[in-house]
CSV table of C-alpha atoms in Angstrom, one decimal:
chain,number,residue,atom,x,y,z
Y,86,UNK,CA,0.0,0.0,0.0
Y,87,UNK,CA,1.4,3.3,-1.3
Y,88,UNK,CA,2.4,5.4,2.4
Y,89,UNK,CA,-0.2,8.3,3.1
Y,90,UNK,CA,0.5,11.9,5.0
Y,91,UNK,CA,-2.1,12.3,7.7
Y,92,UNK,CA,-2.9,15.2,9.6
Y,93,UNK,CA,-5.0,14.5,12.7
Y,94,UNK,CA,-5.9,17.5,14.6
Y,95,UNK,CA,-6.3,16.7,18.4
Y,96,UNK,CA,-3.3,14.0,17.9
Y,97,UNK,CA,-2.2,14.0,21.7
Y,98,UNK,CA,-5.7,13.4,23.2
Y,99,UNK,CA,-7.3,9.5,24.5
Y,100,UNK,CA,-8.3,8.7,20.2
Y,101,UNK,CA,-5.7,11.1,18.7
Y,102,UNK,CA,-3.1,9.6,20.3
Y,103,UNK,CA,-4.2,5.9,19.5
Y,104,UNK,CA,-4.9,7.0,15.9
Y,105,UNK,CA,-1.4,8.4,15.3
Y,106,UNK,CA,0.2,5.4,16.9
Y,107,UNK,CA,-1.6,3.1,14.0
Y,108,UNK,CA,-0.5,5.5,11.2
Y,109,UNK,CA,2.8,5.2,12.0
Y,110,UNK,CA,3.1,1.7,12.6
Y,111,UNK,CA,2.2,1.0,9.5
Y,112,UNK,CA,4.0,3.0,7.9
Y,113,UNK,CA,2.6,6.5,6.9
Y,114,UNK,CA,3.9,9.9,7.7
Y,115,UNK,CA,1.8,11.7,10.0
Y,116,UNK,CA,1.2,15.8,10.8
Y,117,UNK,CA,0.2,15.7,14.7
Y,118,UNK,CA,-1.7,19.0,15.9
Y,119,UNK,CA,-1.9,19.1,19.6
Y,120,UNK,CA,-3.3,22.8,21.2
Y,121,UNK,CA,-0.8,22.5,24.5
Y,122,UNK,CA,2.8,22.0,24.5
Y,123,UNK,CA,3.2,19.7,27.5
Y,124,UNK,CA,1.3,17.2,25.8
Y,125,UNK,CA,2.4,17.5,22.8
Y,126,UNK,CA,5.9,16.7,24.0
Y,127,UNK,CA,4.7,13.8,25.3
Y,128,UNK,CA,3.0,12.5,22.1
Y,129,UNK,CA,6.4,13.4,20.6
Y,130,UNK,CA,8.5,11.9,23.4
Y,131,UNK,CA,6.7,8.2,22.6
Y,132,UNK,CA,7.7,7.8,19.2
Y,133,UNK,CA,11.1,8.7,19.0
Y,134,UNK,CA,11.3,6.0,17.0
Y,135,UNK,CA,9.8,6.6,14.0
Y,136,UNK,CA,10.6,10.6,14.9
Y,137,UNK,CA,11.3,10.9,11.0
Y,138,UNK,CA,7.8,10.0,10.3
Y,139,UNK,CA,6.1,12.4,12.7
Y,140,UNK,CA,5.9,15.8,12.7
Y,141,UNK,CA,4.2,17.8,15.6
Y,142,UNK,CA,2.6,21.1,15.6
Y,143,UNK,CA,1.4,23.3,18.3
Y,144,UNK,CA,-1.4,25.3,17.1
Y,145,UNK,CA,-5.2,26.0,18.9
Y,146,UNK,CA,-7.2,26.0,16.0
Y,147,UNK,CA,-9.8,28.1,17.8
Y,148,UNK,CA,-8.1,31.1,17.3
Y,149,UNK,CA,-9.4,32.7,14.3
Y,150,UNK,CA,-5.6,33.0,12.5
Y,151,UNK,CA,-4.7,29.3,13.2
Y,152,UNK,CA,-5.6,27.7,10.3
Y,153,UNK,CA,-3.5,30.0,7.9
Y,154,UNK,CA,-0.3,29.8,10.6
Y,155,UNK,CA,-1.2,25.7,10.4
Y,156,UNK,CA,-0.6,25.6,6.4
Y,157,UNK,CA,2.1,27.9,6.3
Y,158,UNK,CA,4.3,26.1,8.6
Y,159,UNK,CA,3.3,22.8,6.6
Y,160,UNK,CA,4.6,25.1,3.6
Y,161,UNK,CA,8.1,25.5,5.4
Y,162,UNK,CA,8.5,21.9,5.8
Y,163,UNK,CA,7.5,21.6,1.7
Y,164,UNK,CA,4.4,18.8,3.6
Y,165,UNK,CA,1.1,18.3,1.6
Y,166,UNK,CA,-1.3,16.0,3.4
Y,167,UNK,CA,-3.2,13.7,1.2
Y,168,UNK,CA,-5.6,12.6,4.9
Y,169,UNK,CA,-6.8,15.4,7.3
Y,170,UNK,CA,-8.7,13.7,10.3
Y,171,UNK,CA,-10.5,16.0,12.2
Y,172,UNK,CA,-10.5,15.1,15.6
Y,173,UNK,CA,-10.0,17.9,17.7
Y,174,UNK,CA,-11.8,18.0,21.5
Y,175,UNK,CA,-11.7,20.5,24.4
Y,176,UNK,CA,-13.3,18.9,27.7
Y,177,UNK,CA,-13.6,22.8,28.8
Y,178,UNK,CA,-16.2,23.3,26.7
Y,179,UNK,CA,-18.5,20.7,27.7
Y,180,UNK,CA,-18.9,22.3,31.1
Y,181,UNK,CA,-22.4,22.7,32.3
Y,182,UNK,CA,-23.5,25.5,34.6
Y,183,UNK,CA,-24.9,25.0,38.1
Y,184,UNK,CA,-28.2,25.3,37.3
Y,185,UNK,CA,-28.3,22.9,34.6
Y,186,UNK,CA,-28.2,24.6,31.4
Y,187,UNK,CA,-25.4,25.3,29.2
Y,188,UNK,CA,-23.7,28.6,28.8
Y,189,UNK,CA,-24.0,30.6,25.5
Y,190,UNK,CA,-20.4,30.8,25.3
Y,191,UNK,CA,-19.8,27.2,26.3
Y,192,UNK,CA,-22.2,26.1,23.6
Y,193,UNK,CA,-20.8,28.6,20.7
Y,194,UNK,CA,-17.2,27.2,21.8
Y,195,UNK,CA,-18.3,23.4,21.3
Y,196,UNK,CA,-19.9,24.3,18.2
Y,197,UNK,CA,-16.7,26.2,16.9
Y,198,UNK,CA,-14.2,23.2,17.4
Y,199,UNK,CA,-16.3,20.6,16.4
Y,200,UNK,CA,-18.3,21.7,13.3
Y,201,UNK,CA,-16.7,25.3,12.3
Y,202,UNK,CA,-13.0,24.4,12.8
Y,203,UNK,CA,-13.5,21.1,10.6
Y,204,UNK,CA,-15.1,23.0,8.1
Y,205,UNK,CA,-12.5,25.7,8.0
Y,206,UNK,CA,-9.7,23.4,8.3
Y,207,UNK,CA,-11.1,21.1,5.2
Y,208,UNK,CA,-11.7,24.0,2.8
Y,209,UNK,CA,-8.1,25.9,3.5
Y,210,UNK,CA,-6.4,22.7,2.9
Y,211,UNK,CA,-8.5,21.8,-0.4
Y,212,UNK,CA,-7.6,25.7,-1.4
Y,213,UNK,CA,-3.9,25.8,-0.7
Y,214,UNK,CA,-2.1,25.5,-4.1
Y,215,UNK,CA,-0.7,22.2,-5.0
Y,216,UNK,CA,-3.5,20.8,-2.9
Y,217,UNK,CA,-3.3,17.0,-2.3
Y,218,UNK,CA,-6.2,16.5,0.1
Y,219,UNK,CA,-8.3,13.7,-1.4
Y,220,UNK,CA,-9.7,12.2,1.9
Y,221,UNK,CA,-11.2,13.6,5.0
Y,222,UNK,CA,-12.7,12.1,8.4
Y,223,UNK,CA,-14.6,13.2,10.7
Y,224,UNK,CA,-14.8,11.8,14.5
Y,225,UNK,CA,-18.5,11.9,15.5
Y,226,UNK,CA,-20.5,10.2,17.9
Y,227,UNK,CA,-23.0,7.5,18.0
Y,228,UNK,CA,-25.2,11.0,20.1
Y,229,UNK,CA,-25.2,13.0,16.4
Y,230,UNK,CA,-27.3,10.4,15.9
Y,231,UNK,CA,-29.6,9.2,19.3
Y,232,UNK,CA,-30.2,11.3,22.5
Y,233,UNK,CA,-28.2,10.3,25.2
Y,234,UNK,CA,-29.8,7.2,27.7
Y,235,UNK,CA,-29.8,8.6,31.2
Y,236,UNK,CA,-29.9,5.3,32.5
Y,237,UNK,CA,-26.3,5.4,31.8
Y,238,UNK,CA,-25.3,8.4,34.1
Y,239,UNK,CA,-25.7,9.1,37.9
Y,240,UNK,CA,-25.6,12.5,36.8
Y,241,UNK,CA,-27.2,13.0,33.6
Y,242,UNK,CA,-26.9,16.8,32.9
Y,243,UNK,CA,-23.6,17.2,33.5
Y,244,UNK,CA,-22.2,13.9,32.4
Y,245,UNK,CA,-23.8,13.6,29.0
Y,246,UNK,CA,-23.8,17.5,28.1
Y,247,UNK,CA,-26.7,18.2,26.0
Y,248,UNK,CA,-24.5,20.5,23.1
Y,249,UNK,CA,-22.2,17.9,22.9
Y,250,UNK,CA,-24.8,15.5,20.8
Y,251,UNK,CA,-26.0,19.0,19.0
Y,252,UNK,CA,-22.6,19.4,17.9
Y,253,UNK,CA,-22.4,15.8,16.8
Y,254,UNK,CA,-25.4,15.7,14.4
Y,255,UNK,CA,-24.4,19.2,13.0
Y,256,UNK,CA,-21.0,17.1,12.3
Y,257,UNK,CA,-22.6,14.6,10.5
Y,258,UNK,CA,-24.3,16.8,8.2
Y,259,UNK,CA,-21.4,18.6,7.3
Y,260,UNK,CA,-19.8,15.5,6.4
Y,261,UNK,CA,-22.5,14.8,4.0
Y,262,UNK,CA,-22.5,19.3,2.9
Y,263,UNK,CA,-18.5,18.8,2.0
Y,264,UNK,CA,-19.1,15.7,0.3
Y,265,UNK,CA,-21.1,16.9,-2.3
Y,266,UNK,CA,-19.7,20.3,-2.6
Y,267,UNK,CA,-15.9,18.8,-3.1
Y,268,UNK,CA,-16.3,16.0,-4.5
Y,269,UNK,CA,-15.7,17.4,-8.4
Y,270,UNK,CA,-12.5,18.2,-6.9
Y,271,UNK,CA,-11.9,14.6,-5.9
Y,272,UNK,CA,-12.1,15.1,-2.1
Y,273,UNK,CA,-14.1,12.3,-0.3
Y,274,UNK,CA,-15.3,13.1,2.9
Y,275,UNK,CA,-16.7,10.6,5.4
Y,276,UNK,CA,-17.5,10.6,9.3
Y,277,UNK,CA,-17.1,7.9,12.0
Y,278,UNK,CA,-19.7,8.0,14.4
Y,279,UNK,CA,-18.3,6.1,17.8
Y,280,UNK,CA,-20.1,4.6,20.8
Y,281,UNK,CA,-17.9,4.5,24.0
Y,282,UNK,CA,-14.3,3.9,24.3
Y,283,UNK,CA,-12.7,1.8,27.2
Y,284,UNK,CA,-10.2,3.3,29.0
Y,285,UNK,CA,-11.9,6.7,31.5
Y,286,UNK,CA,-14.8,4.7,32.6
Y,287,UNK,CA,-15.2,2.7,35.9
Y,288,UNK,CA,-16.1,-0.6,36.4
Y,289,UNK,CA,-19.9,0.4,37.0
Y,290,UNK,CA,-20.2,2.4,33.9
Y,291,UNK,CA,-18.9,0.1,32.3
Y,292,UNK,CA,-21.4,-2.5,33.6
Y,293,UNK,CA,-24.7,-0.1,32.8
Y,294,UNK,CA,-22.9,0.6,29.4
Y,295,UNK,CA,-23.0,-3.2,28.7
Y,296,UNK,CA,-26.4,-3.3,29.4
Y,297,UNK,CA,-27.9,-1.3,27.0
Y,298,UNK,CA,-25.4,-2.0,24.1
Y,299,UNK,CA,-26.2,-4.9,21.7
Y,300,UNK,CA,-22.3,-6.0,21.6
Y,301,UNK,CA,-22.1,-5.9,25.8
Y,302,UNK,CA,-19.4,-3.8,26.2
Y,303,UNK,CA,-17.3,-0.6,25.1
Y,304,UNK,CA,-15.2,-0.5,22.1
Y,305,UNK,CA,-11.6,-0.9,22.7
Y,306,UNK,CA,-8.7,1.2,21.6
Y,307,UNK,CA,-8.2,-1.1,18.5
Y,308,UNK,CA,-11.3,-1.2,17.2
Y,309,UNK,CA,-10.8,2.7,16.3
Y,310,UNK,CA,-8.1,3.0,14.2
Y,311,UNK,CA,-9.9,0.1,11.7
Y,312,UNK,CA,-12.7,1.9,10.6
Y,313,UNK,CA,-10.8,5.6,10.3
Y,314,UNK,CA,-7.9,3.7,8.1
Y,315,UNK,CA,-10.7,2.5,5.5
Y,316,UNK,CA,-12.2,5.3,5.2
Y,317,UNK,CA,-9.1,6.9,4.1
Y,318,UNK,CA,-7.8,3.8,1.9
Y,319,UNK,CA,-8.2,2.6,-1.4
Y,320,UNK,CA,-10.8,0.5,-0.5
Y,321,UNK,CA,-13.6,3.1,0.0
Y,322,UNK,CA,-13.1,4.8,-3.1
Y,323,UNK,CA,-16.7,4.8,-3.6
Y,324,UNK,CA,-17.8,6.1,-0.6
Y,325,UNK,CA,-18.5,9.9,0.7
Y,326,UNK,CA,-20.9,11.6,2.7
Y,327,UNK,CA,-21.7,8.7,4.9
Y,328,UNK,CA,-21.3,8.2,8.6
Y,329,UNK,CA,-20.5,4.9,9.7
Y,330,UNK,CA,-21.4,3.6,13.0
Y,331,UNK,CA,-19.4,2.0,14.8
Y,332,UNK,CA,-20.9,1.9,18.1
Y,333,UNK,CA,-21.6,-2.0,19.2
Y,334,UNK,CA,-25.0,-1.6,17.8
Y,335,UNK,CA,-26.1,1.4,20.5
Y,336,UNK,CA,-28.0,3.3,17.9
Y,337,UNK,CA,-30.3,0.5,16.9
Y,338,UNK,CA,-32.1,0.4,20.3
């Protein structure tokens, strides 16, 4: 298989991390964003390796100027990605307030990194001159497509933040908006939509999670990387605009 460049924003988060681990393993070059220099370091420090391979970028692609910076330093180092995955997450912005409800800003700031920042980062890549970008994916959630189950929380409303399943669906739309508007310029662009990952959860939650999944448990580390690596291979050359689910059945109840 001919080696890809991927840039995964969010690279030095729980998924990113996992996801830029696989690329490199098998033999891909790969563009890590990360928004905070400690961690970033890390994610650096545990492939040193395969450190010709990996190249690491600090940027917070929240700020309105980032994306531009982003492809001019990937101009300095003469780097055209052919696979942008977008997979950038801030657990700030999922805060909810004591009453309940979710802030305005907290909302807007969701909403920015997980639809507007994919959407911005997609079109200034498919832009830039000598554009090679011909596959895109999205990480979204098995909640852009169901409401959350509250039987899985002890605390509901602040555990499974409502704009965090907004933000999702609104993902999964764009997926299917970029698709159709790039795909004369040979972009595909597809979304994963993922149940629960092992790995933050406790035993109990892991226990109710079982119980109201078809498969009976959480998806593993492994099983991420699988679905995320087809879509950007050879082997889904007919497919954009789609969302695949890869949740251990959740949705269907």
């Amino acid at each position: 298989m001919k080696s890809r460049t991927v840039l995964i924003s969010g690279a030095s988060g729980k998924l990113g991390s996992v996801l830029v681990s696989h690329f490199l393993a098998i033999g891909d070059q790969v563009v890590g964003i990360f928004r905070q220099s400690e961690s970033g370091m890390k994610l650096m420090s545990e492939h040193t390796s395969c450190a010709e391979k990996l190249v690491g970028i600090q940027a917070d692609l929240t700020e309105s100027c980032s994306t531009k910076l982003l492809l001019e330093q990937l101009d300095v180092r003469n780097i055209q990605p052919d696979c942008l995955i977008n997979n950038a997450r801030s657990v700030d912005y999922l805060k909810v307030e004591e009453n309940g409800l979710v802030s305005r800003d907290s909302f807007a700031n969701e909403y920015l990194l997980d639809v507007i920042v994919p959407y911005e980062l997609t079109m200034a890549m498919v832009m830039q001159k000598n554009s090679r970008l011909c596959r895109v994916v999205n990480m979204g959630s098995m909640y852009g497509a169901v409401a959350a189950n509250p039987y899985l929380y002890e605390d509901p409303v602040t555990q499974s933040p409502l704009h965090y399943g907004v933000a999702k669906a609104a993902l999964a739309h764009l997926t299917k908006e970029l698709a159709v508007r790039l795909v004369s310029k040979g972009v595909q662009v597809n979304c994963v939509a993922f149940g629960g990952v092992e790995g933050r959860a406790d035993e109990e939650f892991k226990q109710r999670y079982a119980k109201l999944c078809p498969m009976g448990r959480m998806l593993r580390d492994d099983e991420v990387t699988g679905p995320v690596d087809f879509l950007l291979s050879e082997k889904c050359s007919g497919v954009t605009g789609h969302t695949l689910a890869v949740d251990g059945g959740w949705s269907l109840w």
